[in-house]
C-alpha cells in the first residue's frame, strides 16, 4: 500500500476476494447485475465505501474480468468510483488500455448506478462495447450525490460511439441499496463538503 504523494495506489477491501471466489461466469445480465448490486450492498454494510459497485464482464460468455467497489471515502480519492476501479483493474488484468482491442472478446461494464460525468468519460475511452446500469442518476441525486455535468441524453452519446446501453436493469434492487446507505447515515461526498 503506497501513501507517497508521487504515486497513487489503492487496494480493494479484503472481503472482495472472498466475495468473488467461485464467480467465474454469470450467463444472464440479471445475474451479473444482481452480483454487482450485492457487492454495492456489502460495501456499505462492511463500511468500506459508498453505495456503488461495477464489474467488467465478457459480454457473450459472462466471464467476470474485474469487480470494483466505491472507495472514495476510505481511500480519500475522489476518482475511486466503482466504475473507475473495475475498468482500471480490467485493463491491468488484460494488460491493455484498450478493452476494445481486436484480440479481446467484447467486454461490458455492469454498474449498480448509471455512470456519473467522470465515469461516463472513462467508459468512452475504455473500449467496452456495452454499459448495463441499475439505479438512475435521479436516484443518486435524490440522496444528494453530485453526478456532474452529464449530457442529458448520455445513452445516445454512448450509442453514437458504438457502445450499447441497457439502463434500469434491476433498478428497484439497486435503489434499495441507495436507500439503505441513506438510512445508515452514509457520507454523501461532494466537492466543498470536506
mmCIF file of N, CA, C and O in Angstrom, residues 1-12 71-72 75-81 84-85 88-89 92 118:
data_model
loop_
_atom_site.group_PDB
_atom_site.id
_atom_site.type_symbol
_atom_site.label_atom_id
_atom_site.label_comp_id
_atom_site.label_asym_id
_atom_site.label_seq_id
_atom_site.Cartn_x
_atom_site.Cartn_y
_atom_site.Cartn_z
ATOM 1 N N UNK A 1 0.850 -1.177 0.000
ATOM 2 C CA UNK A 1 0.000 0.000 0.000
ATOM 3 C C UNK A 1 0.893 1.236 0.000
ATOM 4 O O UNK A 1 1.720 1.418 0.873
ATOM 5 N N UNK A 2 0.765 2.069 -0.988
ATOM 6 C CA UNK A 2 1.615 3.254 -1.081
ATOM 7 C C UNK A 2 0.856 4.494 -0.624
ATOM 8 O O UNK A 2 -0.316 4.639 -0.893
ATOM 9 N N UNK A 3 1.524 5.337 0.081
ATOM 10 C CA UNK A 3 0.932 6.588 0.574
ATOM 11 C C UNK A 3 1.769 7.786 0.171
ATOM 12 O O UNK A 3 1.614 8.857 0.693
ATOM 13 N N UNK A 4 2.688 7.606 -0.755
ATOM 14 C CA UNK A 4 3.544 8.697 -1.181
ATOM 15 C C UNK A 4 2.784 9.633 -2.110
ATOM 16 O O UNK A 4 1.916 9.210 -2.867
ATOM 17 N N UNK A 5 3.137 10.911 -2.062
ATOM 18 C CA UNK A 5 2.486 11.903 -2.912
ATOM 19 C C UNK A 5 2.819 11.709 -4.384
ATOM 20 O O UNK A 5 2.114 12.195 -5.250
ATOM 21 N N UNK A 6 3.873 10.974 -4.693
ATOM 22 C CA UNK A 6 4.301 10.781 -6.072
ATOM 23 C C UNK A 6 3.655 9.579 -6.735
ATOM 24 O O UNK A 6 3.956 9.264 -7.884
ATOM 25 N N UNK A 7 2.790 8.870 -6.033
ATOM 26 C CA UNK A 7 2.151 7.697 -6.621
ATOM 27 C C UNK A 7 0.712 7.607 -6.135
ATOM 28 O O UNK A 7 0.344 8.206 -5.136
ATOM 29 N N UNK A 8 -0.084 6.867 -6.878
ATOM 30 C CA UNK A 8 -1.476 6.634 -6.498
ATOM 31 C C UNK A 8 -1.691 5.137 -6.467
ATOM 32 O O UNK A 8 -1.523 4.457 -7.479
ATOM 33 N N UNK A 9 -2.030 4.631 -5.310
ATOM 34 C CA UNK A 9 -2.285 3.211 -5.136
ATOM 35 C C UNK A 9 -3.578 3.039 -4.358
ATOM 36 O O UNK A 9 -3.947 3.890 -3.556
ATOM 37 N N UNK A 10 -4.248 1.968 -4.619
ATOM 38 C CA UNK A 10 -5.423 1.624 -3.836
ATOM 39 C C UNK A 10 -5.553 0.114 -3.837
ATOM 40 O O UNK A 10 -5.030 -0.570 -4.712
ATOM 41 N N UNK A 11 -6.241 -0.383 -2.847
ATOM 42 C CA UNK A 11 -6.486 -1.816 -2.755
ATOM 43 C C UNK A 11 -7.961 -2.038 -2.496
ATOM 44 O O UNK A 11 -8.592 -1.270 -1.758
ATOM 45 N N UNK A 12 -8.487 -3.071 -3.099
ATOM 46 C CA UNK A 12 -9.863 -3.442 -2.803
ATOM 47 C C UNK A 12 -9.938 -3.965 -1.370
ATOM 48 O O UNK A 12 -8.962 -4.535 -0.866
ATOM 49 N N UNK A 71 -14.584 3.421 -3.372
ATOM 50 C CA UNK A 71 -13.636 3.579 -2.259
ATOM 51 C C UNK A 71 -13.313 5.045 -1.971
ATOM 52 O O UNK A 71 -12.285 5.344 -1.365
ATOM 53 N N UNK A 72 -14.164 5.949 -2.416
ATOM 54 C CA UNK A 72 -13.877 7.380 -2.295
ATOM 55 C C UNK A 72 -13.550 7.770 -0.858
ATOM 56 O O UNK A 72 -12.514 8.394 -0.590
ATOM 57 N N UNK A 75 -10.426 5.563 0.875
ATOM 58 C CA UNK A 75 -9.101 5.794 0.302
ATOM 59 C C UNK A 75 -8.799 7.279 0.109
ATOM 60 O O UNK A 75 -7.703 7.640 -0.316
ATOM 61 N N UNK A 76 -9.787 8.141 0.392
ATOM 62 C CA UNK A 76 -9.630 9.597 0.278
ATOM 63 C C UNK A 76 -9.182 10.028 -1.125
ATOM 64 O O UNK A 76 -8.324 10.879 -1.289
ATOM 65 N N UNK A 77 -9.806 9.406 -2.131
ATOM 66 C CA UNK A 77 -9.527 9.732 -3.529
ATOM 67 C C UNK A 77 -10.859 9.849 -4.269
ATOM 68 O O UNK A 77 -11.577 8.855 -4.421
ATOM 69 N N UNK A 78 -11.171 11.032 -4.750
ATOM 70 C CA UNK A 78 -12.479 11.267 -5.385
ATOM 71 C C UNK A 78 -12.679 10.483 -6.670
ATOM 72 O O UNK A 78 -13.805 10.282 -7.098
ATOM 73 N N UNK A 79 -11.620 10.013 -7.293
ATOM 74 C CA UNK A 79 -11.746 9.279 -8.548
ATOM 75 C C UNK A 79 -12.078 7.801 -8.365
ATOM 76 O O UNK A 79 -12.354 7.102 -9.329
ATOM 77 N N UNK A 80 -12.100 7.310 -7.137
ATOM 78 C CA UNK A 80 -12.260 5.879 -6.911
ATOM 79 C C UNK A 80 -13.719 5.431 -6.872
ATOM 80 O O UNK A 80 -14.190 4.819 -5.916
ATOM 81 N N UNK A 81 -14.412 5.716 -7.956
ATOM 82 C CA UNK A 81 -15.775 5.211 -8.136
ATOM 83 C C UNK A 81 -15.685 3.751 -8.571
ATOM 84 O O UNK A 81 -14.667 3.318 -9.129
ATOM 85 N N UNK A 84 -14.602 3.285 -12.193
ATOM 86 C CA UNK A 84 -13.192 3.599 -12.444
ATOM 87 C C UNK A 84 -12.297 2.447 -11.986
ATOM 88 O O UNK A 84 -11.326 2.098 -12.657
ATOM 89 N N UNK A 85 -12.637 1.865 -10.847
ATOM 90 C CA UNK A 85 -11.844 0.757 -10.318
ATOM 91 C C UNK A 85 -12.010 -0.481 -11.185
ATOM 92 O O UNK A 85 -11.028 -1.131 -11.546
ATOM 93 N N UNK A 88 -10.152 0.048 -14.446
ATOM 94 C CA UNK A 88 -8.702 0.044 -14.210
ATOM 95 C C UNK A 88 -8.178 -1.365 -13.951
ATOM 96 O O UNK A 88 -7.145 -1.766 -14.505
ATOM 97 N N UNK A 89 -8.879 -2.107 -13.105
ATOM 98 C CA UNK A 89 -8.432 -3.468 -12.799
ATOM 99 C C UNK A 89 -8.529 -4.373 -14.020
ATOM 100 O O UNK A 89 -7.662 -5.232 -14.231
ATOM 101 N N UNK A 92 -5.558 -3.569 -16.204
ATOM 102 C CA UNK A 92 -4.337 -4.163 -15.640
ATOM 103 C C UNK A 92 -4.320 -5.676 -15.853
ATOM 104 O O UNK A 92 -3.314 -6.253 -16.245
ATOM 105 N N UNK A 118 -17.717 11.750 -14.653
ATOM 106 C CA UNK A 118 -16.350 11.232 -14.720
ATOM 107 C C UNK A 118 -16.336 9.813 -15.286
ATOM 108 O O UNK A 118 -15.551 9.503 -16.195
#
